[in-house]
C-alpha cells in the first residue's frame, strides 16, 4: 500500500520542534509526531486520519535514556526489553516490552509511541476500500459507531503493552509544548474515548516517563492474551505489582490493557492486609472479572477475554507471592 503525500519535518532540537509545531498550529495545518512510525505509517497507508505534515523525532538528540527513575520517550522498546537496570527493578516492564510485536518492530518502536498508540477496532484498522464498502465509522470519515451504535463515544480498544505496567508503577509523563512543560500522573493521562484517547494537546511532545522511588518496593509481572505469540497486540493484558508485609498483602496495584478504550488502573481493588494466599488470589480474580468490560471489536469473544484477565491476575498474584 502506498503512503499518502505529506510534508516531513526533521527538527534536531526540542526548541526547533516546538517552533515548527507552533507555526503549523498558527497556520491551521494539522500534523502528527512520528517516533518509530510503526503505528503512524500503517495507519497512513490505510488512509486513517493522515495529516498533511509529519514531524519526525528521528533526528532529535537524546530522550532515549533508560534509568531506574526516568526513561526517555524515544527509548526503543527493544532496549527496554534488554535493560539490566529495568530487569533488576521492574521485571514486569521488561516482560511487557519483550511481548511487544516482533524484533524488527521493537527495534523501531519507542516507549512514547507505545503509550500514545492509536486505539484499534475491526471497523477502523482496515483499508480505505474495505471501510468504504462497509460504511465509515466516526473514528475516521463517518459519524456513527458500528460497534455500539451511537454518536458520542468510540469504543476502539487501547492495545499497548507498556501502559498497564507503568500504571501499576504509578509513573508520570512529562510533556513539552508551546505553553511550556508539565508533568502528569499516567493514571490521570488517559481519557475514556477511543478518539480523544488522552489529555494531551496536539502540539505537546512526550519527553519522558518517570517512575517514583516508592515503586521500587513492588514486585511486578505482566501477562497478555494474543492471537499469535510471535507478533500480536494484546486483546487482554494484566499487570500486577505487589508488596508483601510478612505473610499479608502490603500493597497491590492492578491494571489492564486490551479491553477498553484506555488502559485502566483499578485503584479500588484494595486487598491490603489480606493474607497472601491462594484464596486471596481467587478473590482478586473474581473482583477483577467483575470490573472488566470488553467490546466485540478485536479478536476473541469479549467473555473469554474478560475471563482471561481474572485468570492472569490470579496467576500473577501467586507468582509474585513466590
Ligand atoms: C504488526 C504490528 C504488531 C504490533 N504489536 C504490538 C504489540 O504486541 N504490543 C504493542 O504494545 N504494540 C504493538 N504494535 C504497535 C507499535 O509497534 C508499538 O506500540 C510501538 O511501541 C509504537 O511506537 P512508535 O515509536 O513506532 O510509534 P509511532 O508510530 O511513531 O507513534 C505512535 C503515536 O504516538 C505519537 N507519538 C510518538 N512519539 C511521541 C512523542 N514522543 N510525543 C508525542 N507524540 C508521540 C504519534 O504521533 C502517534 O500518534 C504493533 C504494530 C504492528 C505494525
Ligand atoms: S468503536 Fe465504533 S467509532 Fe470506534 S473505531 Fe470501532 S466502529 Fe469506529
Coordinates of C-alpha atoms and ligand atoms in Angstrom, one line a residue:
X1 CA 0.0 0.0 0.0
X2 CA 1.2 3.5 -0.9
X3 CA 1.6 6.3 1.6
X4 CA -0.4 9.5 1.1
X5 CA 1.6 12.6 0.4
X6 CA 2.7 14.7 3.4
X7 CA 5.4 17.2 4.2
X8 CA 8.1 15.7 6.5
X9 CA 9.8 17.9 9.1
X10 CA 13.1 16.9 10.7
X11 CA 13.9 19.1 13.8
X12 CA 17.1 18.4 15.6
X13 CA 16.3 20.1 18.9
X14 CA 13.2 20.3 21.0
X15 CA 13.2 24.1 20.6
X16 CA 13.1 23.7 16.9
X17 CA 10.4 21.1 17.1
X18 CA 8.2 23.3 19.3
X19 CA 8.7 26.2 16.8
X20 CA 7.5 24.0 13.9
X21 CA 4.5 22.8 15.9
X22 CA 3.6 26.3 16.9
X23 CA 3.9 27.6 13.3
X24 CA 1.8 24.8 11.8
X25 CA -0.8 25.3 14.5
X26 CA -1.0 29.0 13.8
X27 CA -1.4 28.3 10.1
X28 CA -4.2 25.8 10.9
X29 CA -2.2 22.9 9.5
X30 CA -2.7 19.5 11.1
X31 CA 0.3 17.3 11.9
X32 CA 1.4 14.2 13.7
X33 CA 4.6 13.5 15.5
X34 CA 6.4 10.3 14.4
X35 CA 8.9 8.4 16.5
X36 CA 9.4 4.8 15.2
X37 CA 6.5 5.2 12.9
X38 CA 5.3 1.6 13.4
X39 CA 1.8 2.8 14.3
X40 CA 1.6 6.1 12.3
X41 CA 2.7 4.8 9.0
X42 CA 0.5 1.7 8.7
X43 CA -2.5 3.9 9.7
X44 CA -1.5 6.5 7.0
X45 CA -1.3 3.7 4.4
X46 CA -4.9 2.7 5.3
X47 CA -5.8 6.4 5.0
X48 CA -6.8 6.5 8.7
X49 CA -6.7 10.2 9.5
X50 CA -3.5 11.1 7.7
X51 CA -2.2 14.7 8.2
X52 CA -0.6 16.9 5.6
X53 CA 2.5 17.3 7.9
X54 CA 4.6 14.8 9.9
X55 CA 7.2 16.0 12.4
X56 CA 9.8 13.2 12.8
X57 CA 11.6 12.7 16.1
X58 CA 14.4 10.7 14.4
X59 CA 17.0 13.4 14.4
X60 CA 16.3 14.7 17.9
X61 CA 19.3 14.3 20.2
X62 CA 18.8 12.4 23.4
X63 CA 15.4 11.5 25.0
X64 CA 16.5 7.8 24.8
X65 CA 18.0 7.3 28.3
X66 CA 16.9 4.3 30.4
X67 CA 17.3 4.6 34.1
X68 CA 15.7 3.3 37.2
X69 CA 13.9 6.7 37.7
X70 CA 13.5 8.0 34.2
X71 CA 13.0 6.6 30.7
X72 CA 13.3 9.0 27.7
X73 CA 10.3 9.0 25.4
X74 CA 12.5 7.9 22.4
X75 CA 13.9 4.8 24.2
X76 CA 13.4 1.8 22.0
X77 CA 11.1 -1.0 23.1
X78 CA 13.9 -3.4 22.3
X79 CA 16.3 -1.5 24.6
X80 CA 13.7 -1.7 27.4
X81 CA 13.4 -5.5 26.8
X82 CA 17.2 -5.9 27.2
X83 CA 17.8 -3.4 30.0
X84 CA 19.6 -4.9 33.0
X85 CA 18.5 -2.0 35.2
X86 CA 14.8 -2.5 34.4
X87 CA 15.2 -6.2 34.7
X88 CA 16.5 -5.8 38.2
X89 CA 13.9 -3.3 39.5
X90 CA 10.8 -3.7 37.2
X91 CA 10.8 -7.2 35.6
X92 CA 7.2 -6.7 34.7
X93 CA 8.1 -3.8 32.4
X94 CA 10.8 -6.0 30.7
X95 CA 8.3 -8.8 30.3
X96 CA 5.8 -6.4 28.7
X97 CA 8.5 -4.9 26.4
X98 CA 9.6 -8.4 25.3
X99 CA 6.0 -9.2 24.4
X100 CA 5.5 -6.2 22.1
X101 CA 5.1 -7.2 18.4
X102 CA 8.3 -8.6 16.8
X103 CA 12.0 -8.0 17.0
X104 CA 12.1 -5.6 13.9
X105 CA 9.2 -3.6 15.3
X106 CA 10.7 -3.5 18.8
X107 CA 13.9 -2.1 17.2
X108 CA 11.9 0.8 15.7
X109 CA 9.1 1.3 18.2
X110 CA 9.6 3.7 21.2
X111 CA 8.1 3.9 24.7
X112 CA 6.5 7.2 23.8
X113 CA 4.8 5.8 20.7
X114 CA 3.7 2.8 22.7
X115 CA 1.9 4.9 25.4
X116 CA 0.3 7.1 22.7
X117 CA -0.6 4.2 20.4
X118 CA -3.9 4.7 18.5
X119 CA -6.8 2.6 19.5
X120 CA -7.8 -0.4 17.5
X121 CA -11.1 -1.8 16.1
X122 CA -12.2 -4.2 13.4
X123 CA -14.1 -1.5 11.7
X124 CA -11.2 1.0 11.8
X125 CA -8.0 -0.9 11.1
X126 CA -9.0 -1.7 7.5
X127 CA -8.1 -0.5 4.0
X128 CA -9.9 2.5 2.5
X129 CA -11.7 0.1 0.1
X130 CA -13.0 -2.1 3.0
X131 CA -14.2 0.8 5.0
X132 CA -15.9 2.4 2.1
X133 CA -17.8 -0.8 1.2
X134 CA -18.8 -1.4 4.9
X135 CA -19.6 2.2 5.7
X136 CA -17.3 4.6 7.6
X137 CA -17.4 5.0 11.3
X138 CA -16.9 8.1 13.4
X139 CA -13.2 7.4 14.2
X140 CA -12.4 8.1 10.5
X141 CA -14.6 9.7 7.9
X142 CA -18.0 8.6 9.3
X143 CA -20.4 9.8 12.0
X144 CA -21.6 6.7 13.9
X145 CA -20.0 3.9 15.9
X146 CA -20.5 0.5 14.2
X147 CA -19.7 -1.5 17.5
X148 CA -22.1 0.3 19.9
X149 CA -24.5 2.2 17.6
X150 CA -24.5 5.8 18.9
X151 CA -22.6 9.0 18.1
X152 CA -20.9 10.0 21.3
X153 CA -18.2 7.6 22.3
X154 CA -15.7 5.4 20.3
X155 CA -15.1 2.1 22.0
X156 CA -12.0 1.2 20.0
X157 CA -9.5 -0.8 22.1
X158 CA -6.3 0.5 23.6
X159 CA -3.7 -2.2 22.7
X160 CA -0.3 -1.1 24.1
X161 CA 1.6 -3.4 26.4
X162 CA 3.7 -1.0 28.4
X163 CA 1.0 1.3 29.8
X164 CA -0.5 -1.2 32.3
X165 CA 2.9 -1.9 33.9
X166 CA 3.7 1.8 34.1
X167 CA 0.2 2.4 35.6
X168 CA 0.9 -0.1 38.5
X169 CA 4.3 1.6 39.0
X170 CA 2.5 5.0 39.3
X171 CA 4.6 6.5 36.5
X172 CA 4.3 10.2 35.5
X173 CA 4.8 11.5 32.0
X174 CA 6.4 14.8 31.0
X175 CA 5.0 16.8 28.1
X176 CA 6.6 19.8 26.4
X177 CA 4.7 22.1 24.1
X178 CA 4.3 25.8 23.0
X179 CA 2.9 26.6 26.5
X180 CA 5.9 25.1 28.3
X181 CA 6.5 21.8 30.3
X182 CA 4.1 19.9 32.5
X183 CA 4.1 16.5 34.3
X184 CA 1.0 14.4 34.6
X185 CA 0.4 11.1 36.5
X186 CA -0.2 8.4 33.9
X187 CA -3.2 7.4 36.0
X188 CA -4.8 10.8 35.0
X189 CA -3.5 11.0 31.5
X190 CA -5.9 8.8 29.5
X191 CA -9.4 10.0 28.6
X192 CA -12.2 7.5 28.1
X193 CA -12.8 7.7 24.4
X194 CA -11.2 5.8 21.5
X195 CA -10.9 9.0 19.5
X196 CA -9.8 11.6 22.2
X197 CA -7.6 8.9 24.0
X198 CA -5.6 11.1 26.3
X199 CA -5.4 14.6 27.7
X200 CA -2.6 15.9 25.6
X201 CA -2.6 18.9 23.3
X202 CA -1.9 18.1 19.6
X203 CA 1.4 20.1 19.8
X204 CA 2.6 18.6 23.1
X205 CA 5.6 16.3 22.8
X206 CA 6.0 13.5 25.3
X207 CA 9.6 13.7 26.5
X208 CA 10.0 11.3 29.5
X209 CA 8.4 8.7 31.8
X210 CA 9.3 9.0 35.5
X211 CA 8.9 6.1 38.0
X212 CA 8.7 7.1 41.7
X213 CA 11.3 5.6 44.0
X214 CA 8.4 4.3 46.2
X215 CA 7.6 1.8 43.4
X216 CA 10.9 0.0 43.8
X217 CA 9.5 -2.0 46.7
X218 CA 7.0 -3.6 44.3
X219 CA 7.4 -6.9 42.6
X220 CA 5.9 -6.7 39.1
X221 CA 4.6 -9.0 36.4
X222 CA 2.7 -8.9 33.1
X223 CA 0.6 -11.5 31.2
X224 CA -1.2 -11.0 27.8
X225 CA -3.6 -12.8 25.6
X226 CA -3.0 -12.6 21.9
X227 CA -3.8 -14.4 18.7
X228 CA -0.2 -15.4 17.9
X229 CA 2.7 -15.5 20.3
X230 CA 5.1 -14.3 17.6
X231 CA 3.6 -10.9 16.7
X232 CA 0.3 -9.6 18.0
X233 CA -1.3 -6.8 20.1
X234 CA -2.8 -7.7 23.5
X235 CA -6.5 -8.4 23.4
X236 CA -6.4 -8.7 27.2
X237 CA -3.3 -7.9 29.3
X238 CA -2.9 -7.7 33.0
X239 CA -0.1 -6.0 35.0
X240 CA 0.3 -6.6 38.8
X241 CA 2.5 -5.0 41.3
X242 CA 2.7 -6.5 44.8
X243 CA 4.5 -5.7 48.1
X244 CA 4.0 -8.2 50.9
X245 CA 4.2 -7.3 54.6
X246 CA 5.1 -10.5 56.3
X247 CA 2.5 -13.0 55.1
X248 CA 0.0 -10.3 54.2
X249 CA -0.6 -8.1 51.2
X250 CA 1.1 -4.7 51.9
X251 CA 0.3 -3.1 48.6
X252 CA -1.3 -4.4 45.5
X253 CA -1.7 -2.5 42.2
X254 CA -3.6 -3.9 39.2
X255 CA -4.0 -2.5 35.6
X256 CA -5.4 -3.9 32.4
X257 CA -4.9 -3.3 28.7
X258 CA -6.6 -4.6 25.5
X259 CA -10.1 -4.4 27.0
X260 CA -11.4 -0.9 26.7
X261 CA -10.6 2.4 25.0
X262 CA -7.9 3.2 27.5
X263 CA -5.6 1.2 29.8
X264 CA -7.2 1.0 33.2
X265 CA -5.8 1.1 36.7
X266 CA -8.1 -0.5 39.3
X267 CA -7.4 1.7 42.3
X268 CA -10.4 0.4 44.2
X269 CA -9.1 -3.2 44.2
X270 CA -7.6 -2.9 47.6
X271 CA -6.6 -6.1 49.3
X272 CA -4.2 -4.6 51.8
X273 CA -4.0 -6.7 54.9
X274 CA -5.4 -9.8 53.3
X275 CA -3.3 -13.0 53.7
X276 CA -1.0 -13.6 50.7
X277 CA -2.7 -17.0 49.9
X278 CA -4.3 -18.8 47.0
X279 CA -7.7 -17.8 48.5
X280 CA -6.8 -14.1 48.1
X281 CA -5.6 -14.8 44.6
X282 CA -9.0 -16.2 43.8
X283 CA -10.8 -13.2 45.4
X284 CA -8.7 -11.0 43.2
X285 CA -9.6 -13.0 40.1
X286 CA -13.3 -12.7 40.9
X287 CA -13.1 -9.0 41.7
X288 CA -11.2 -8.1 38.5
X289 CA -13.6 -10.1 36.3
X290 CA -16.5 -8.2 37.9
X291 CA -14.9 -4.9 36.9
X292 CA -13.6 -5.6 33.4
X293 CA -15.6 -4.8 30.2
X294 CA -14.7 -5.9 26.7
X295 CA -16.2 -5.0 23.4
X296 CA -16.6 -7.1 20.3
X297 CA -14.1 -5.2 18.1
X298 CA -10.8 -7.1 18.4
X299 CA -10.1 -10.9 18.1
X300 CA -11.6 -13.4 20.7
X301 CA -15.1 -13.1 22.2
X302 CA -15.5 -10.5 25.0
X303 CA -16.5 -13.1 27.6
X304 CA -13.3 -15.1 27.0
X305 CA -11.1 -12.0 27.2
X306 CA -12.8 -10.9 30.4
X307 CA -12.3 -14.3 32.0
X308 CA -8.6 -14.3 31.0
X309 CA -7.9 -11.1 32.8
X310 CA -9.1 -12.8 36.0
X311 CA -7.1 -15.9 35.3
X312 CA -3.9 -13.8 34.6
X313 CA -4.4 -11.8 37.8
X314 CA -4.7 -15.0 39.9
X315 CA -1.6 -16.5 38.2
X316 CA 0.4 -13.3 38.6
X317 CA -0.6 -12.9 42.3
X318 CA 0.6 -16.4 43.1
X319 CA 3.8 -16.0 41.1
X320 CA 4.7 -12.7 42.8
X321 CA 4.0 -14.1 46.3
X322 CA 6.6 -16.7 45.4
Ligands
LIG1 C1 2.2 -5.8 13.2 C2 2.2 -5.0 14.4 C3 2.2 -5.6 15.6 C4 2.2 -4.8 16.8 N1 2.1 -5.4 18.0 C5 2.2 -4.7 19.2 C6 2.1 -5.3 20.4 O1 2.1 -6.5 20.6 N2 2.1 -4.5 21.5 C7 2.2 -3.2 21.5 O2 2.2 -2.5 22.5 N3 2.3 -2.6 20.3 C8 2.3 -3.3 19.1 N4 2.4 -2.6 17.9 C9 2.4 -1.2 17.8 C10 3.8 -0.5 17.8 O3 4.7 -1.2 17.1 C11 4.4 -0.3 19.2 O4 3.3 0.1 20.1 C12 5.4 0.8 19.2 O5 6.0 0.9 20.5 C13 4.9 2.2 18.8 O6 6.0 3.1 18.9 P1 6.4 4.0 17.7 O7 7.6 4.8 18.2 O8 6.7 3.2 16.4 O9 5.1 4.9 17.5 P2 4.7 5.9 16.3 O10 4.1 5.1 15.2 O11 5.9 6.7 15.9 O12 3.7 6.8 17.1 C14 2.5 6.3 17.6 C15 1.7 7.5 18.1 O13 2.3 8.2 19.1 C16 2.6 9.6 18.7 N5 4.0 9.9 19.3 C17 5.0 9.0 19.2 N6 6.0 9.5 20.0 C18 5.6 10.7 20.5 C19 6.1 11.6 21.4 N7 7.3 11.5 22.0 N8 5.4 12.7 21.8 C20 4.1 12.9 21.2 N9 3.5 12.0 20.4 C21 4.3 10.9 20.0 C22 2.5 9.6 17.2 O14 2.1 10.9 16.8 C23 1.4 8.6 17.0 O15 0.2 9.1 17.2 C24 2.4 -3.4 16.7 C25 2.5 -2.8 15.4 C26 2.4 -3.6 14.3 C27 2.5 -2.9 13.0
LIG2 S1 -15.5 1.5 18.3 FE1 -17.0 2.4 16.9 S2 -16.3 4.5 16.4 FE2 -14.7 3.4 17.4 S3 -13.4 2.6 15.7 FE3 -14.9 1.0 16.2 S4 -16.7 1.3 14.9 FE4 -15.4 3.2 14.9

